[in-house]
Amino acid sequence: MEQATDTSIRSIKAEILCVGTELLLGDIVNTNAAFIARELARIGVNVYHQSVVGDNPGRLKEALSAALERCDLVVTTGGLGPTYDDLTKETVAQLFGLPMERNEESLSSIQAFFDKVGRPMTENNKKQALLPKGAYPLQNRNGTAPGVIVRQQDTGKMVVMLPGPPREMQPMFTQQVTPYLLKLTHSTLVSRTIHIFGMGESQVEATLRPLMEASRNPTVAPYAKEGEVQLRVTAGAATQEQARALIDPVVKRICDTLGDVVYGVDVGTLQGAVVQAYAAKGIKLATAESCTGGLVSKRITEIAGSSAVFDCGVCSYANEIKHKVLGVQQETLERYGAVSEQTALEMARGVRKLAGAQVGVSTTGIAGPGGGSAEKPVGLVYVAADWGEGSQVLQLHLSRNYPDERELIRHLAASHALHLALRAADHF
Amino acid sequence: MEQATDTSIRSIKAEILCVGTELLLGDIVNTNAAFIARELARIGVNVYHQSVVGDNPGRLKEALSAALERCDLVVTTGGLGPTYDDLTKETVAQLFGLPMERNEESLSSIQAFFDKVGRPMTENNKKQALLPKGAYPLQNRNGTAPGVIVRQQDTGKMVVMLPGPPREMQPMFTQQVTPYLLKLTHSTLVSRTIHIFGMGESQVEATLRPLMEASRNPTVAPYAKEGEVQLRVTAGAATQEQARALIDPVVKRICDTLGDVVYGVDVGTLQGAVVQAYAAKGIKLATAESCTGGLVSKRITEIAGSSAVFDCGVCSYANEIKHKVLGVQQETLERYGAVSEQTALEMARGVRKLAGAQVGVSTTGIAGPGGGSAEKPVGLVYVAADWGEGSQVLQLHLSRNYPDERELIRHLAASHALHLALRAADHF
């Protein structure tokens, strides 16, 4: 049963077709294609092509019919709006030989949107409720254009049409399209994400290769981004419980194998894990930043609810401010310099006391491109944590010899500081 | 003469083909397609399709030959590396009926890269110096895979092959591919960018529509992003001087028409304009942030050289820190609340004095999703500037009724604070 299910969804061949002149001109980056590809991969659907065409009826028709010839499922974005050049639905209806008719459910959900935002619904918005006959409408909770799923009866070929704006498309995909595809193929999928900091992607892969290669259900897929690695463990089964029973031992085995570099499971981000850990213990964190210039506090306060664990951050870019506001001793600055273990430690301690927090973390370093020397090159960064009873400081070499690496160095330094803060919470 | 030139480059029809399984799986977002599309649009080349295929020889060949049938220029990214599944060059050579041969120039530039980063060059890296016979190699200053331009003698059709990593591809495109295409079509292009804050894209377009529609050379193209609008004015001519002579009066006319909302020409970003203005006047800025949580100082310190104008930022997330570190009066906090004009002004003044800077800016508001009330809803933000002799405060309503708008509210609040800081510099 499970086997059959699994094969069925994995045998679907898909393509992604994004419609929009603004994409062709490069005015916006096509994040939709990546999002849809990842979500399809997650449920086991293989994507073989992605393409982009402008709002041009001829080329749209050509691209759609080429895609439908090659594959079983075409997911489109864009061209569902109220204006004359929004033609995706009409083109699909034409290719499938279906008439357009008004969908009452879609019409009332468009009306509901206009009521919610308090604007009158104009006549051309009603065009959006015209769907190919027999189509399955997808509700849009964040905009006016409904999505549509059309299936050709004889071939079973499908086109899923979604609006272009990511904040409309993304929830529509995860909340409606994914469940539709799973139901159609009698599958249930469950995923868990293991978050890793302090081990590179290739080393994670090397360590886990036997497990990853042997594992078909659940699958284990790594995603690397700027100093972090995530492993997504996904199982398909007939029920959620069965899927969980397949996943949990694999997640445990991976966490045991990797040890300390795993900072959490399903925690979202490093800063999310920090806020969660501090909130759980009822303690507070303060930040003192030099080379990261506020990036650490910016990342913490990105998290809704961070005000429960974070009161104060100081960005002390100049030595005078390190001394005056954070209480770093003049002697320390003169003897060891602003970029030193000693200064990092005094900054962390200073901001902890200033804020009345349980933990203080700090960053000081050389983000470049200027300011480096033979002794203290670009990329040399110290991060420290102080928790009253103890402290820890790390010396990092973050330069990768890239041009424009300033942002990368700052990002990695901030991540190391957040990781230190997370570890420091263990002492409470 | 100018006319002929202009027609020639504008008649090229182009497609973009990105190769890489990681794109198909959605592991990375395809920023390359947007970058190349924008750069081609800038020099007047029209892009009609973008597509993505995996590292699969059959599908790559199919996609390439379909593209070459439809257009004059195919720009590819990816598949130039040293491993067996990097097949772009081989596939193009096959389609054009060209043998592969070693290019000595490319080989020595690969060697030079390995020397620079201090790693030994392995045997499979030599594969990267094999190019289709007669190809024009493009140097890679940030990686090992050289780019290639191949032109078919009889048809004039061209394939430009670029490496996948953006930091290798982008400089290769602007420094080598753009000049090659311009030289081939005997064109010169010059662009200037007008930066606008405080007027929406549709209002900018409505104000400038007659001018934008009448303007063929230079062209005027708007780009909108999170609260800012940029207008790129681009002229083509036989020489740089002639292009400039076409551009300058149009730029002046736009700046005069739009007035105060133009914050600079060719200044890069709002934070770049701030650092430039403060450095030019020899004055310093300090920041006091509540709802933006360090984002303002993060954006300022993104700019290399910002340490000349920025010493100190305080992220005062809690009332106690606003009072203790910034000197906001308890009475002010109790009477008006943390989210108020009065608190914003005292924060700006307080951090200016603490830092010994000429100007202080502040933000305080409700970024959401929690914390709002009928009186002070999510999206209510005050930003203030204090320059000793005077001060300014703005009340902003930044909510757009989106889900997940916290980051958007924070970004817009930070932009308004940077804009106030820029205006405050006029007093010195």
Short mmCIF file of N, CA and C in Angstrom, two decimals, chain A residues 5-147:
data_model
loop_
_atom_site.label_atom_id
_atom_site.label_comp_id
_atom_site.label_asym_id
_atom_site.label_seq_id
_atom_site.Cartn_x
_atom_site.Cartn_y
_atom_site.Cartn_z
N THR A 5 1.64 3.86 -3.17
CA THR A 5 1.46 5.30 -2.97
C THR A 5 2.70 6.06 -3.36
N ASP A 6 3.80 5.58 -2.80
CA ASP A 6 5.06 6.24 -2.97
C ASP A 6 5.43 6.31 -4.45
N THR A 7 5.28 5.22 -5.14
CA THR A 7 5.60 5.16 -6.56
C THR A 7 4.73 6.11 -7.35
N SER A 8 3.49 6.17 -6.96
CA SER A 8 2.55 6.95 -7.72
C SER A 8 2.91 8.43 -7.77
N ILE A 9 3.19 9.03 -6.60
CA ILE A 9 3.50 10.46 -6.64
C ILE A 9 4.89 10.69 -7.24
N ARG A 10 5.79 9.72 -7.04
CA ARG A 10 7.14 9.88 -7.55
C ARG A 10 7.24 9.69 -9.06
N SER A 11 6.16 9.20 -9.66
CA SER A 11 6.22 9.00 -11.11
C SER A 11 5.74 10.23 -11.89
N ILE A 12 5.21 11.23 -11.17
CA ILE A 12 4.74 12.45 -11.85
C ILE A 12 5.94 13.27 -12.34
N LYS A 13 5.88 13.63 -13.64
CA LYS A 13 6.93 14.49 -14.21
C LYS A 13 6.38 15.90 -14.30
N ALA A 14 7.09 16.86 -13.75
CA ALA A 14 6.54 18.22 -13.69
C ALA A 14 7.44 19.25 -14.37
N GLU A 15 6.82 20.36 -14.78
CA GLU A 15 7.56 21.52 -15.28
C GLU A 15 6.98 22.76 -14.63
N ILE A 16 7.81 23.80 -14.53
CA ILE A 16 7.36 25.06 -13.96
C ILE A 16 7.45 26.13 -15.05
N LEU A 17 6.37 26.86 -15.23
CA LEU A 17 6.34 27.89 -16.27
C LEU A 17 5.90 29.21 -15.62
N CYS A 18 6.80 30.17 -15.58
CA CYS A 18 6.49 31.45 -14.95
C CYS A 18 6.21 32.48 -16.02
N VAL A 19 5.10 33.19 -15.86
CA VAL A 19 4.66 34.13 -16.89
C VAL A 19 4.82 35.55 -16.36
N GLY A 20 5.50 36.40 -17.11
CA GLY A 20 5.61 37.79 -16.66
C GLY A 20 6.75 38.51 -17.33
N THR A 21 6.42 39.64 -17.95
CA THR A 21 7.45 40.43 -18.63
C THR A 21 8.48 40.96 -17.63
N GLU A 22 8.02 41.22 -16.38
CA GLU A 22 8.96 41.75 -15.37
C GLU A 22 10.05 40.73 -15.02
N LEU A 23 9.74 39.44 -15.21
CA LEU A 23 10.76 38.40 -15.00
C LEU A 23 11.73 38.37 -16.19
N LEU A 24 11.19 38.49 -17.39
CA LEU A 24 12.04 38.45 -18.59
C LEU A 24 13.00 39.63 -18.62
N LEU A 25 12.54 40.77 -18.11
CA LEU A 25 13.38 41.97 -18.10
C LEU A 25 14.35 41.96 -16.92
N GLY A 26 14.16 40.99 -16.02
CA GLY A 26 15.05 40.92 -14.86
C GLY A 26 14.70 41.94 -13.79
N ASP A 27 13.51 42.56 -13.87
CA ASP A 27 13.13 43.53 -12.84
C ASP A 27 12.92 42.85 -11.50
N ILE A 28 12.47 41.59 -11.53
CA ILE A 28 12.37 40.84 -10.28
C ILE A 28 13.04 39.48 -10.45
N VAL A 29 13.52 38.96 -9.34
CA VAL A 29 14.16 37.64 -9.33
C VAL A 29 13.07 36.59 -9.19
N ASN A 30 13.21 35.51 -9.91
CA ASN A 30 12.19 34.47 -9.91
C ASN A 30 12.33 33.55 -8.70
N THR A 31 11.87 34.02 -7.55
CA THR A 31 11.92 33.17 -6.37
C THR A 31 10.81 32.11 -6.42
N ASN A 32 9.76 32.36 -7.22
CA ASN A 32 8.66 31.40 -7.30
C ASN A 32 9.12 30.05 -7.82
N ALA A 33 9.94 30.05 -8.86
CA ALA A 33 10.38 28.78 -9.45
C ALA A 33 11.11 27.95 -8.40
N ALA A 34 12.00 28.59 -7.64
CA ALA A 34 12.76 27.86 -6.62
C ALA A 34 11.82 27.32 -5.54
N PHE A 35 10.89 28.15 -5.11
CA PHE A 35 9.97 27.72 -4.05
C PHE A 35 9.16 26.51 -4.50
N ILE A 36 8.58 26.60 -5.70
CA ILE A 36 7.74 25.50 -6.18
C ILE A 36 8.57 24.24 -6.40
N ALA A 37 9.76 24.41 -6.95
CA ALA A 37 10.62 23.26 -7.19
C ALA A 37 10.93 22.54 -5.88
N ARG A 38 11.24 23.33 -4.85
CA ARG A 38 11.59 22.74 -3.56
C ARG A 38 10.40 22.02 -2.95
N GLU A 39 9.23 22.66 -3.04
CA GLU A 39 8.03 22.04 -2.47
C GLU A 39 7.66 20.77 -3.22
N LEU A 40 7.82 20.77 -4.53
CA LEU A 40 7.54 19.56 -5.30
C LEU A 40 8.55 18.46 -4.97
N ALA A 41 9.82 18.84 -4.89
CA ALA A 41 10.85 17.85 -4.56
C ALA A 41 10.54 17.21 -3.21
N ARG A 42 10.05 18.02 -2.29
CA ARG A 42 9.76 17.55 -0.95
C ARG A 42 8.70 16.44 -0.94
N ILE A 43 7.73 16.52 -1.86
CA ILE A 43 6.72 15.47 -1.88
C ILE A 43 7.04 14.41 -2.93
N GLY A 44 8.25 14.49 -3.49
CA GLY A 44 8.70 13.42 -4.37
C GLY A 44 8.39 13.62 -5.84
N VAL A 45 7.94 14.81 -6.23
CA VAL A 45 7.66 15.07 -7.65
C VAL A 45 8.92 15.61 -8.32
N ASN A 46 9.30 15.02 -9.46
CA ASN A 46 10.50 15.46 -10.16
C ASN A 46 10.21 16.58 -11.15
N VAL A 47 11.02 17.63 -11.09
CA VAL A 47 10.88 18.75 -12.02
C VAL A 47 11.99 18.65 -13.06
N TYR A 48 11.62 18.69 -14.35
CA TYR A 48 12.61 18.53 -15.41
C TYR A 48 12.94 19.81 -16.16
N HIS A 49 12.03 20.78 -16.15
CA HIS A 49 12.29 22.05 -16.84
C HIS A 49 11.67 23.16 -16.02
N GLN A 50 12.29 24.34 -16.11
CA GLN A 50 11.64 25.56 -15.66
C GLN A 50 11.73 26.53 -16.81
N SER A 51 10.70 27.31 -17.06
CA SER A 51 10.87 28.36 -18.05
C SER A 51 10.08 29.61 -17.73
N VAL A 52 10.46 30.68 -18.42
CA VAL A 52 9.84 31.99 -18.23
C VAL A 52 9.47 32.55 -19.60
N VAL A 53 8.23 33.00 -19.73
CA VAL A 53 7.84 33.74 -20.94
C VAL A 53 7.16 35.04 -20.51
N GLY A 54 7.13 36.00 -21.42
CA GLY A 54 6.49 37.28 -21.13
C GLY A 54 4.98 37.19 -21.28
N ASP A 55 4.31 38.33 -21.07
CA ASP A 55 2.85 38.37 -21.20
C ASP A 55 2.49 38.48 -22.68
N ASN A 56 2.78 37.43 -23.42
CA ASN A 56 2.60 37.45 -24.87
C ASN A 56 1.81 36.19 -25.23
N PRO A 57 0.59 36.33 -25.75
CA PRO A 57 -0.27 35.15 -25.93
C PRO A 57 0.34 34.06 -26.80
N GLY A 58 1.01 34.43 -27.89
CA GLY A 58 1.59 33.43 -28.79
C GLY A 58 2.66 32.60 -28.11
N ARG A 59 3.61 33.29 -27.47
CA ARG A 59 4.71 32.56 -26.85
C ARG A 59 4.25 31.78 -25.63
N LEU A 60 3.23 32.30 -24.92
CA LEU A 60 2.68 31.58 -23.78
C LEU A 60 2.06 30.26 -24.23
N LYS A 61 1.28 30.33 -25.31
CA LYS A 61 0.62 29.13 -25.82
C LYS A 61 1.66 28.09 -26.27
N GLU A 62 2.67 28.58 -26.97
CA GLU A 62 3.74 27.71 -27.45
C GLU A 62 4.45 27.00 -26.28
N ALA A 63 4.78 27.79 -25.26
CA ALA A 63 5.50 27.24 -24.11
C ALA A 63 4.63 26.24 -23.35
N LEU A 64 3.35 26.57 -23.19
CA LEU A 64 2.44 25.67 -22.48
C LEU A 64 2.26 24.36 -23.22
N SER A 65 2.09 24.44 -24.54
CA SER A 65 1.82 23.19 -25.25
C SER A 65 3.07 22.32 -25.33
N ALA A 66 4.25 22.96 -25.42
CA ALA A 66 5.50 22.18 -25.39
C ALA A 66 5.64 21.48 -24.04
N ALA A 67 5.33 22.20 -22.97
CA ALA A 67 5.45 21.63 -21.62
C ALA A 67 4.47 20.47 -21.44
N LEU A 68 3.24 20.66 -21.89
CA LEU A 68 2.22 19.61 -21.70
C LEU A 68 2.55 18.36 -22.50
N GLU A 69 3.28 18.54 -23.60
CA GLU A 69 3.68 17.38 -24.39
C GLU A 69 4.71 16.53 -23.65
N ARG A 70 5.63 17.23 -22.93
CA ARG A 70 6.74 16.54 -22.27
C ARG A 70 6.38 15.96 -20.92
N CYS A 71 5.38 16.52 -20.22
CA CYS A 71 5.22 16.14 -18.81
C CYS A 71 3.77 15.95 -18.40
N ASP A 72 3.56 15.58 -17.12
CA ASP A 72 2.22 15.29 -16.60
C ASP A 72 1.60 16.48 -15.89
N LEU A 73 2.46 17.33 -15.33
CA LEU A 73 1.99 18.41 -14.47
C LEU A 73 2.76 19.68 -14.81
N VAL A 74 2.02 20.73 -15.18
CA VAL A 74 2.65 22.03 -15.39
C VAL A 74 2.16 22.97 -14.30
N VAL A 75 3.08 23.58 -13.57
CA VAL A 75 2.71 24.58 -12.57
C VAL A 75 3.08 25.95 -13.13
N THR A 76 2.08 26.82 -13.26
CA THR A 76 2.37 28.16 -13.77
C THR A 76 2.23 29.19 -12.66
N THR A 77 2.96 30.31 -12.80
CA THR A 77 2.72 31.45 -11.93
C THR A 77 2.53 32.67 -12.81
N GLY A 78 1.66 33.58 -12.39
CA GLY A 78 1.46 34.85 -13.09
C GLY A 78 0.40 34.79 -14.17
N GLY A 79 -0.01 35.96 -14.61
CA GLY A 79 -0.99 36.06 -15.69
C GLY A 79 -2.41 35.70 -15.27
N LEU A 80 -2.73 35.83 -13.97
CA LEU A 80 -4.10 35.53 -13.50
C LEU A 80 -4.86 36.80 -13.11
N GLY A 81 -4.24 37.95 -13.26
CA GLY A 81 -4.83 39.20 -12.79
C GLY A 81 -6.01 39.66 -13.63
N PRO A 82 -6.50 40.87 -13.31
CA PRO A 82 -7.72 41.36 -13.95
C PRO A 82 -7.50 42.06 -15.30
N THR A 83 -6.25 42.29 -15.71
CA THR A 83 -6.07 43.12 -16.90
C THR A 83 -6.02 42.29 -18.18
N TYR A 84 -6.13 42.99 -19.31
CA TYR A 84 -6.26 42.33 -20.61
C TYR A 84 -5.06 41.44 -20.97
N ASP A 85 -3.87 41.77 -20.40
CA ASP A 85 -2.71 40.94 -20.76
C ASP A 85 -2.51 39.76 -19.80
N ASP A 86 -3.47 39.51 -18.92
CA ASP A 86 -3.41 38.33 -18.05
C ASP A 86 -4.16 37.19 -18.73
N LEU A 87 -3.43 36.24 -19.29
CA LEU A 87 -4.05 35.32 -20.24
C LEU A 87 -3.83 33.85 -19.94
N THR A 88 -3.29 33.52 -18.78
CA THR A 88 -2.92 32.13 -18.52
C THR A 88 -4.14 31.20 -18.56
N LYS A 89 -5.20 31.56 -17.82
CA LYS A 89 -6.39 30.69 -17.76
C LYS A 89 -6.99 30.48 -19.14
N GLU A 90 -7.14 31.58 -19.90
CA GLU A 90 -7.73 31.50 -21.22
C GLU A 90 -6.91 30.59 -22.12
N THR A 91 -5.59 30.69 -22.02
CA THR A 91 -4.72 29.89 -22.89
C THR A 91 -4.83 28.41 -22.55
N VAL A 92 -4.87 28.09 -21.27
CA VAL A 92 -5.00 26.69 -20.86
C VAL A 92 -6.37 26.14 -21.31
N ALA A 93 -7.42 26.95 -21.12
CA ALA A 93 -8.76 26.51 -21.52
C ALA A 93 -8.78 26.18 -23.01
N GLN A 94 -8.14 27.04 -23.79
CA GLN A 94 -8.07 26.84 -25.23
C GLN A 94 -7.35 25.53 -25.59
N LEU A 95 -6.19 25.31 -24.93
CA LEU A 95 -5.41 24.11 -25.22
C LEU A 95 -6.17 22.83 -24.83
N PHE A 96 -6.94 22.90 -23.73
CA PHE A 96 -7.69 21.74 -23.28
C PHE A 96 -9.08 21.68 -23.91
N GLY A 97 -9.41 22.68 -24.76
CA GLY A 97 -10.73 22.71 -25.41
C GLY A 97 -11.89 22.89 -24.44
N LEU A 98 -11.69 23.74 -23.43
CA LEU A 98 -12.73 23.96 -22.42
C LEU A 98 -13.27 25.39 -22.51
N PRO A 99 -14.59 25.59 -22.35
CA PRO A 99 -15.11 26.95 -22.28
C PRO A 99 -14.81 27.58 -20.92
N MET A 100 -14.88 28.92 -20.86
CA MET A 100 -14.69 29.62 -19.58
C MET A 100 -16.06 29.85 -18.96
N GLU A 101 -16.18 29.65 -17.64
CA GLU A 101 -17.44 30.01 -16.99
C GLU A 101 -17.18 30.60 -15.61
N ARG A 102 -18.19 31.36 -15.15
CA ARG A 102 -18.01 32.05 -13.89
C ARG A 102 -18.10 31.06 -12.73
N ASN A 103 -17.14 31.15 -11.81
CA ASN A 103 -17.14 30.29 -10.63
C ASN A 103 -17.62 31.11 -9.43
N GLU A 104 -18.79 30.72 -8.90
CA GLU A 104 -19.42 31.54 -7.84
C GLU A 104 -18.59 31.56 -6.56
N GLU A 105 -17.98 30.41 -6.26
CA GLU A 105 -17.15 30.32 -5.06
C GLU A 105 -15.99 31.32 -5.14
N SER A 106 -15.34 31.36 -6.32
CA SER A 106 -14.24 32.29 -6.50
C SER A 106 -14.72 33.73 -6.43
N LEU A 107 -15.86 33.99 -7.03
CA LEU A 107 -16.39 35.36 -7.03
C LEU A 107 -16.61 35.85 -5.60
N SER A 108 -17.21 34.97 -4.75
CA SER A 108 -17.49 35.46 -3.40
C SER A 108 -16.20 35.57 -2.60
N SER A 109 -15.18 34.78 -2.93
CA SER A 109 -13.94 34.92 -2.17
C SER A 109 -13.19 36.19 -2.61
N ILE A 110 -13.33 36.59 -3.88
CA ILE A 110 -12.75 37.88 -4.32
C ILE A 110 -13.45 39.02 -3.59
N GLN A 111 -14.81 38.93 -3.55
CA GLN A 111 -15.60 39.95 -2.85
C GLN A 111 -15.16 40.06 -1.39
N ALA A 112 -14.94 38.88 -0.76
CA ALA A 112 -14.54 38.87 0.65
C ALA A 112 -13.20 39.58 0.84
N PHE A 113 -12.27 39.39 -0.12
CA PHE A 113 -10.98 40.06 -0.01
C PHE A 113 -11.15 41.58 -0.04
N PHE A 114 -11.95 42.08 -0.99
CA PHE A 114 -12.15 43.52 -1.08
C PHE A 114 -12.83 44.08 0.17
N ASP A 115 -13.77 43.29 0.74
CA ASP A 115 -14.39 43.71 1.99
C ASP A 115 -13.33 43.84 3.09
N LYS A 116 -12.44 42.86 3.15
CA LYS A 116 -11.43 42.83 4.21
C LYS A 116 -10.51 44.05 4.14
N VAL A 117 -10.04 44.38 2.92
CA VAL A 117 -9.12 45.51 2.82
C VAL A 117 -9.86 46.84 2.67
N GLY A 118 -11.22 46.77 2.60
CA GLY A 118 -12.01 48.01 2.59
C GLY A 118 -11.91 48.81 1.30
N ARG A 119 -11.75 48.13 0.19
CA ARG A 119 -11.75 48.84 -1.11
C ARG A 119 -12.92 48.33 -1.93
N PRO A 120 -13.49 49.16 -2.83
CA PRO A 120 -14.57 48.66 -3.68
C PRO A 120 -14.03 47.72 -4.76
N MET A 121 -14.85 46.72 -5.13
CA MET A 121 -14.43 45.77 -6.16
C MET A 121 -14.85 46.31 -7.53
N THR A 122 -13.89 46.52 -8.40
CA THR A 122 -14.21 47.07 -9.72
C THR A 122 -14.63 45.94 -10.66
N GLU A 123 -15.24 46.36 -11.79
CA GLU A 123 -15.83 45.42 -12.74
C GLU A 123 -14.79 44.41 -13.26
N ASN A 124 -13.59 44.91 -13.60
CA ASN A 124 -12.60 43.99 -14.21
C ASN A 124 -12.11 42.92 -13.23
N ASN A 125 -12.34 43.13 -11.92
CA ASN A 125 -11.95 42.09 -10.97
C ASN A 125 -12.84 40.85 -11.08
N LYS A 126 -14.06 41.07 -11.64
CA LYS A 126 -14.94 39.91 -11.81
C LYS A 126 -14.40 38.93 -12.84
N LYS A 127 -13.61 39.46 -13.79
CA LYS A 127 -12.97 38.59 -14.79
C LYS A 127 -12.17 37.48 -14.10
N GLN A 128 -11.66 37.79 -12.92
CA GLN A 128 -10.82 36.81 -12.22
C GLN A 128 -11.60 35.59 -11.76
N ALA A 129 -12.92 35.70 -11.69
CA ALA A 129 -13.72 34.55 -11.27
C ALA A 129 -14.15 33.69 -12.46
N LEU A 130 -13.71 34.05 -13.66
CA LEU A 130 -13.97 33.18 -14.82
C LEU A 130 -12.92 32.08 -14.87
N LEU A 131 -13.37 30.82 -14.81
CA LEU A 131 -12.41 29.70 -14.81
C LEU A 131 -12.77 28.73 -15.93
N PRO A 132 -11.79 27.94 -16.39
CA PRO A 132 -12.12 26.90 -17.37
C PRO A 132 -13.16 25.95 -16.74
N LYS A 133 -14.12 25.49 -17.55
CA LYS A 133 -15.20 24.63 -17.06
C LYS A 133 -14.62 23.39 -16.37
N GLY A 134 -15.17 23.09 -15.19
CA GLY A 134 -14.72 21.90 -14.45
C GLY A 134 -13.46 22.10 -13.65
N ALA A 135 -12.93 23.33 -13.63
CA ALA A 135 -11.67 23.58 -12.92
C ALA A 135 -11.88 23.58 -11.41
N TYR A 136 -10.81 23.31 -10.68
CA TYR A 136 -10.83 23.29 -9.22
C TYR A 136 -10.22 24.61 -8.75
N PRO A 137 -11.03 25.49 -8.12
CA PRO A 137 -10.50 26.80 -7.73
C PRO A 137 -9.67 26.74 -6.45
N LEU A 138 -8.65 27.57 -6.38
CA LEU A 138 -7.81 27.66 -5.18
C LEU A 138 -8.01 29.04 -4.58
N GLN A 139 -8.37 29.09 -3.30
CA GLN A 139 -8.61 30.38 -2.66
C GLN A 139 -7.34 31.19 -2.46
N ASN A 140 -7.47 32.51 -2.67
CA ASN A 140 -6.35 33.42 -2.43
C ASN A 140 -6.68 34.28 -1.21
N ARG A 141 -6.00 34.02 -0.10
CA ARG A 141 -6.32 34.76 1.12
C ARG A 141 -5.55 36.08 1.21
N ASN A 142 -4.58 36.25 0.33
CA ASN A 142 -3.74 37.45 0.41
C ASN A 142 -3.79 38.31 -0.84
N GLY A 143 -4.80 38.12 -1.67
CA GLY A 143 -4.90 38.92 -2.88
C GLY A 143 -6.19 38.56 -3.57
N THR A 144 -6.36 39.07 -4.81
CA THR A 144 -7.65 38.89 -5.45
C THR A 144 -7.69 37.72 -6.45
N ALA A 145 -6.56 37.44 -7.11
CA ALA A 145 -6.61 36.43 -8.17
C ALA A 145 -6.67 35.02 -7.60
N PRO A 146 -7.76 34.27 -7.82
CA PRO A 146 -7.78 32.89 -7.34
C PRO A 146 -6.85 32.03 -8.19
N GLY A 147 -6.36 30.95 -7.61
CA GLY A 147 -5.60 29.98 -8.39
C GLY A 147 -6.56 28.96 -8.99
#
